[in-house]
Amino acid sequence: MPTAMITGASRGLGAAIASALAPTHTLLLAGRPSPRLDAVAARFGASTWPIDLADPESIPAVVEPLTELDVLIHNAGVAFPGRVAESTLDQWRTTLEVNLLGAVALTLALLPALRAARGHVVFVNSGAGINASPGLASYTASKFALRGFADSLRNDEPSLRVTSVHPGRIATEMQQGLVVYEGGEYDPARFLSPETVAQVIADAVNAPPDAHVHEVIVRPNRR
């Protein structure tokens, strides 16, 4: 089976992506070692890779054994709710390190393996990567930059498929924190389910080889 590496797979959307791809791919779950990541790996017979996106210099040595990789899914991310005046430089630094620079470092380290497989890189972006989201200043900036990196990668690496996925708000722990910041009551029924977004991502990954899905935008269907 083809191989797929997923970052941020210990919970939420990442675990749902692992479930959606498990029937068709051998899974490599990348992230900081944790019991939650081990549990997801055990569910799907996956292997774990101890990758810390906040420490980009350590990444090349960890992924060096991989000579071919069919799919790389950048799902890991952090968000600090706050408008510009409420944000701190440390929050900006952490957000950009994980959401942007970590993804760049992992992609660069795996480029030879992806080229060898004529692989596919998927960036789980956000609606905030298209339109700025109030109360998410540093997160919005990181997602705009991530979209730019994806577009550049697509232009510069014609042998690869590169997809940016821009979901609306998803029912995850991160979403709960944002709702608390907004002073609202968390109702998961208002948001996309992780399983729905994971299926959209799996459909893009499993598209026929002559199809190159550049961008996917998916929003909750509020009836």
CSV table of C-alpha atoms in Angstrom, one decimal:
chain,number,residue,atom,x,y,z
A,1,MET,CA,0.0,0.0,0.0
A,2,PRO,CA,1.1,3.6,-0.5
A,3,THR,CA,2.4,5.4,2.6
A,4,ALA,CA,1.0,8.5,4.2
A,5,MET,CA,2.5,10.6,7.0
A,6,ILE,CA,0.1,12.7,9.1
A,7,THR,CA,1.1,15.3,11.6
A,8,GLY,CA,-1.1,16.1,14.6
A,9,ALA,CA,-2.7,12.7,14.5
A,10,SER,CA,-3.1,12.2,18.2
A,11,ARG,CA,-6.7,13.6,18.4
A,12,GLY,CA,-9.4,15.5,16.6
A,13,LEU,CA,-9.0,16.0,12.9
A,14,GLY,CA,-5.7,14.2,12.7
A,15,ALA,CA,-7.1,11.0,14.2
A,16,ALA,CA,-10.1,11.2,11.9
A,17,ILE,CA,-7.7,11.6,8.9
A,18,ALA,CA,-5.9,8.5,10.0
A,19,SER,CA,-9.1,6.6,10.2
A,20,ALA,CA,-10.2,7.7,6.7
A,21,LEU,CA,-6.9,6.7,5.1
A,22,ALA,CA,-6.2,3.5,7.0
A,23,PRO,CA,-8.0,1.3,4.5
A,24,THR,CA,-5.9,2.6,1.6
A,25,HIS,CA,-2.5,3.6,3.1
A,26,THR,CA,0.2,2.5,5.5
A,27,LEU,CA,0.2,5.2,8.1
A,28,LEU,CA,3.1,7.1,9.6
A,29,LEU,CA,1.9,9.3,12.5
A,30,ALA,CA,4.3,12.1,13.2
A,31,GLY,CA,4.3,14.1,16.4
A,32,ARG,CA,5.7,14.5,19.9
A,33,PRO,CA,5.6,11.1,21.7
A,34,SER,CA,2.4,10.7,23.8
A,35,PRO,CA,0.0,8.0,25.0
A,36,ARG,CA,-2.7,9.5,22.8
A,37,LEU,CA,-0.5,9.2,19.7
A,38,ASP,CA,0.4,5.7,20.6
A,39,ALA,CA,-3.3,4.8,21.1
A,40,VAL,CA,-4.2,6.1,17.6
A,41,ALA,CA,-1.2,4.2,16.1
A,42,ALA,CA,-2.4,1.0,17.9
A,43,ARG,CA,-5.9,1.4,16.4
A,44,PHE,CA,-4.6,1.4,12.9
A,45,GLY,CA,-1.4,-0.6,13.0
A,46,ALA,CA,0.5,2.6,12.3
A,47,SER,CA,4.0,3.5,13.2
A,48,THR,CA,4.9,6.7,15.1
A,49,TRP,CA,7.6,9.2,14.2
A,50,PRO,CA,8.9,11.5,17.0
A,51,ILE,CA,8.8,14.8,15.2
A,52,ASP,CA,8.7,18.2,17.0
A,53,LEU,CA,7.6,20.9,14.6
A,54,ALA,CA,8.8,23.5,17.0
A,55,ASP,CA,12.3,22.2,16.7
A,56,PRO,CA,12.9,22.3,12.9
A,57,GLU,CA,16.6,21.6,13.1
A,58,SER,CA,15.9,18.1,14.6
A,59,ILE,CA,13.5,17.0,11.7
A,60,PRO,CA,15.9,16.0,9.0
A,61,ALA,CA,17.6,13.3,11.1
A,62,VAL,CA,14.3,11.8,12.1
A,63,VAL,CA,12.9,11.4,8.6
A,64,GLU,CA,16.3,10.5,6.9
A,65,PRO,CA,15.3,6.7,6.8
A,66,LEU,CA,12.4,7.5,4.5
A,67,THR,CA,13.4,7.1,0.9
A,68,GLU,CA,9.9,7.2,-0.6
A,69,LEU,CA,6.7,8.8,0.7
A,70,ASP,CA,3.4,8.9,-1.2
A,71,VAL,CA,1.5,11.4,0.9
A,72,LEU,CA,2.4,14.0,3.5
A,73,ILE,CA,-0.5,15.6,5.4
A,74,HIS,CA,0.3,18.7,7.4
A,75,ASN,CA,-2.4,18.8,10.0
A,76,ALA,CA,-0.7,19.9,13.2
A,77,GLY,CA,-1.3,23.4,14.3
A,78,VAL,CA,-1.8,25.8,17.2
A,79,ALA,CA,-4.0,28.8,17.8
A,80,PHE,CA,-4.0,31.5,20.4
A,81,PRO,CA,-7.3,33.3,20.4
A,82,GLY,CA,-6.7,37.1,20.5
A,83,ARG,CA,-7.0,40.2,18.5
A,84,VAL,CA,-3.9,42.0,17.4
A,85,ALA,CA,-3.7,44.3,20.5
A,86,GLU,CA,-4.2,41.3,22.8
A,87,SER,CA,-1.5,39.2,21.2
A,88,THR,CA,2.1,38.7,22.4
A,89,LEU,CA,5.3,38.3,20.4
A,90,ASP,CA,5.8,34.9,22.0
A,91,GLN,CA,2.4,33.8,20.7
A,92,TRP,CA,3.2,35.0,17.2
A,93,ARG,CA,6.6,33.2,17.4
A,94,THR,CA,5.1,29.9,18.5
A,95,THR,CA,2.3,30.0,16.0
A,96,LEU,CA,4.6,30.7,13.1
A,97,GLU,CA,7.1,28.1,14.3
A,98,VAL,CA,4.5,25.3,14.4
A,99,ASN,CA,2.0,26.3,11.7
A,100,LEU,CA,4.4,27.5,9.1
A,101,LEU,CA,8.1,26.9,9.8
A,102,GLY,CA,7.5,23.4,11.1
A,103,ALA,CA,5.6,22.5,7.9
A,104,VAL,CA,8.2,24.0,5.7
A,105,ALA,CA,11.0,22.2,7.5
A,106,LEU,CA,9.3,18.8,7.3
A,107,THR,CA,8.4,19.3,3.6
A,108,LEU,CA,12.0,20.2,2.8
A,109,ALA,CA,13.4,17.2,4.7
A,110,LEU,CA,11.0,14.9,2.8
A,111,LEU,CA,11.3,16.4,-0.6
A,112,PRO,CA,13.6,13.6,-2.0
A,113,ALA,CA,11.2,10.9,-0.7
A,114,LEU,CA,8.2,12.7,-2.1
A,115,ARG,CA,9.9,13.2,-5.5
A,116,ALA,CA,10.8,9.6,-5.6
A,117,ALA,CA,7.2,8.6,-5.2
A,118,ARG,CA,5.8,11.5,-7.3
A,119,GLY,CA,3.9,12.1,-4.1
A,120,HIS,CA,1.1,14.4,-2.7
A,121,VAL,CA,1.4,17.1,-0.1
A,122,VAL,CA,-1.8,18.2,1.7
A,123,PHE,CA,-1.9,21.3,3.8
A,124,VAL,CA,-4.8,21.4,6.3
A,125,ASN,CA,-5.3,25.2,6.1
A,126,SER,CA,-8.4,27.1,7.3
A,127,GLY,CA,-11.0,29.6,6.2
A,128,ALA,CA,-8.7,31.9,8.1
A,129,GLY,CA,-6.2,31.3,5.3
A,130,ILE,CA,-8.6,33.0,2.8
A,131,ASN,CA,-10.4,35.6,4.9
A,132,ALA,CA,-9.0,37.0,8.2
A,133,SER,CA,-10.8,35.7,11.2
A,134,PRO,CA,-11.6,38.1,14.0
A,135,GLY,CA,-9.9,37.2,17.3
A,136,LEU,CA,-7.3,35.0,15.6
A,137,ALA,CA,-4.6,37.4,14.5
A,138,SER,CA,-1.4,35.2,14.7
A,139,TYR,CA,-3.3,32.1,13.5
A,140,THR,CA,-4.7,34.0,10.5
A,141,ALA,CA,-1.3,35.3,9.5
A,142,SER,CA,0.3,31.8,9.7
A,143,LYS,CA,-2.4,30.3,7.5
A,144,PHE,CA,-2.1,33.0,4.9
A,145,ALA,CA,1.6,32.3,4.8
A,146,LEU,CA,1.0,28.5,4.7
A,147,ARG,CA,-1.2,29.0,1.7
A,148,GLY,CA,1.6,30.9,0.0
A,149,PHE,CA,4.0,28.1,0.7
A,150,ALA,CA,1.7,25.5,-0.7
A,151,ASP,CA,1.2,27.6,-3.9
A,152,SER,CA,5.0,28.0,-4.3
A,153,LEU,CA,5.6,24.3,-3.7
A,154,ARG,CA,3.0,23.5,-6.4
A,155,ASN,CA,4.7,25.8,-8.9
A,156,ASP,CA,8.3,24.7,-8.1
A,157,GLU,CA,7.7,20.9,-7.8
A,158,PRO,CA,5.7,19.9,-10.9
A,159,SER,CA,6.1,16.2,-10.1
A,160,LEU,CA,4.1,16.6,-6.9
A,161,ARG,CA,0.4,17.1,-6.3
A,162,VAL,CA,-0.1,19.8,-3.7
A,163,THR,CA,-3.5,20.5,-2.1
A,164,SER,CA,-4.6,23.2,0.3
A,165,VAL,CA,-7.8,22.3,2.3
A,166,HIS,CA,-9.7,25.2,3.8
A,167,PRO,CA,-12.4,23.9,6.2
A,168,GLY,CA,-14.7,26.1,8.1
A,169,ARG,CA,-14.9,25.7,11.9
A,170,ILE,CA,-14.5,22.1,13.1
A,171,ALA,CA,-15.8,20.5,16.3
A,172,THR,CA,-12.5,20.0,18.1
A,173,GLU,CA,-10.9,20.9,21.4
A,174,MET,CA,-9.3,23.9,19.6
A,175,GLN,CA,-12.7,25.1,18.6
A,176,GLN,CA,-14.0,24.8,22.2
A,177,GLY,CA,-11.2,27.2,23.3
A,178,LEU,CA,-12.2,29.7,20.7
A,179,VAL,CA,-15.8,29.6,21.6
A,180,VAL,CA,-14.9,30.2,25.3
A,181,TYR,CA,-12.8,33.2,24.2
A,182,GLU,CA,-15.8,34.5,22.2
A,183,GLY,CA,-18.1,34.2,25.2
A,184,GLY,CA,-20.4,31.7,23.6
A,185,GLU,CA,-21.7,28.2,24.4
A,186,TYR,CA,-20.0,25.3,22.6
A,187,ASP,CA,-22.4,23.3,20.4
A,188,PRO,CA,-20.6,20.8,18.2
A,189,ALA,CA,-23.6,20.5,15.9
A,190,ARG,CA,-22.9,24.1,14.7
A,191,PHE,CA,-19.5,23.0,13.2
A,192,LEU,CA,-18.1,20.5,10.7
A,193,SER,CA,-17.3,17.1,12.2
A,194,PRO,CA,-13.7,16.0,12.0
A,195,GLU,CA,-14.9,12.9,10.2
A,196,THR,CA,-16.5,15.0,7.4
A,197,VAL,CA,-13.4,17.0,6.8
A,198,ALA,CA,-11.2,13.9,7.0
A,199,GLN,CA,-13.3,12.3,4.2
A,200,VAL,CA,-12.9,15.4,2.0
A,201,ILE,CA,-9.1,15.1,2.5
A,202,ALA,CA,-9.2,11.4,1.8
A,203,ASP,CA,-11.1,12.0,-1.4
A,204,ALA,CA,-8.5,14.5,-2.6
A,205,VAL,CA,-5.7,12.1,-1.7
A,206,ASN,CA,-7.4,9.2,-3.5
A,207,ALA,CA,-8.4,11.2,-6.6
A,208,PRO,CA,-7.3,9.5,-9.9
A,209,PRO,CA,-3.7,10.1,-10.7
A,210,ASP,CA,-4.6,12.4,-13.7
A,211,ALA,CA,-6.4,14.7,-11.3
A,212,HIS,CA,-4.6,17.4,-9.3
A,213,VAL,CA,-6.9,19.0,-6.7
A,214,HIS,CA,-5.3,22.4,-5.9
A,215,GLU,CA,-7.7,23.7,-3.3
A,216,VAL,CA,-10.7,22.6,-1.4
A,217,ILE,CA,-13.1,24.9,0.5
A,218,VAL,CA,-15.6,23.2,2.8
A,219,ARG,CA,-18.1,24.9,5.1
A,220,PRO,CA,-20.8,23.7,7.5
A,221,ASN,CA,-24.1,23.0,5.9
A,222,ARG,CA,-26.5,24.9,8.2
A,223,ARG,CA,-30.0,24.0,7.2
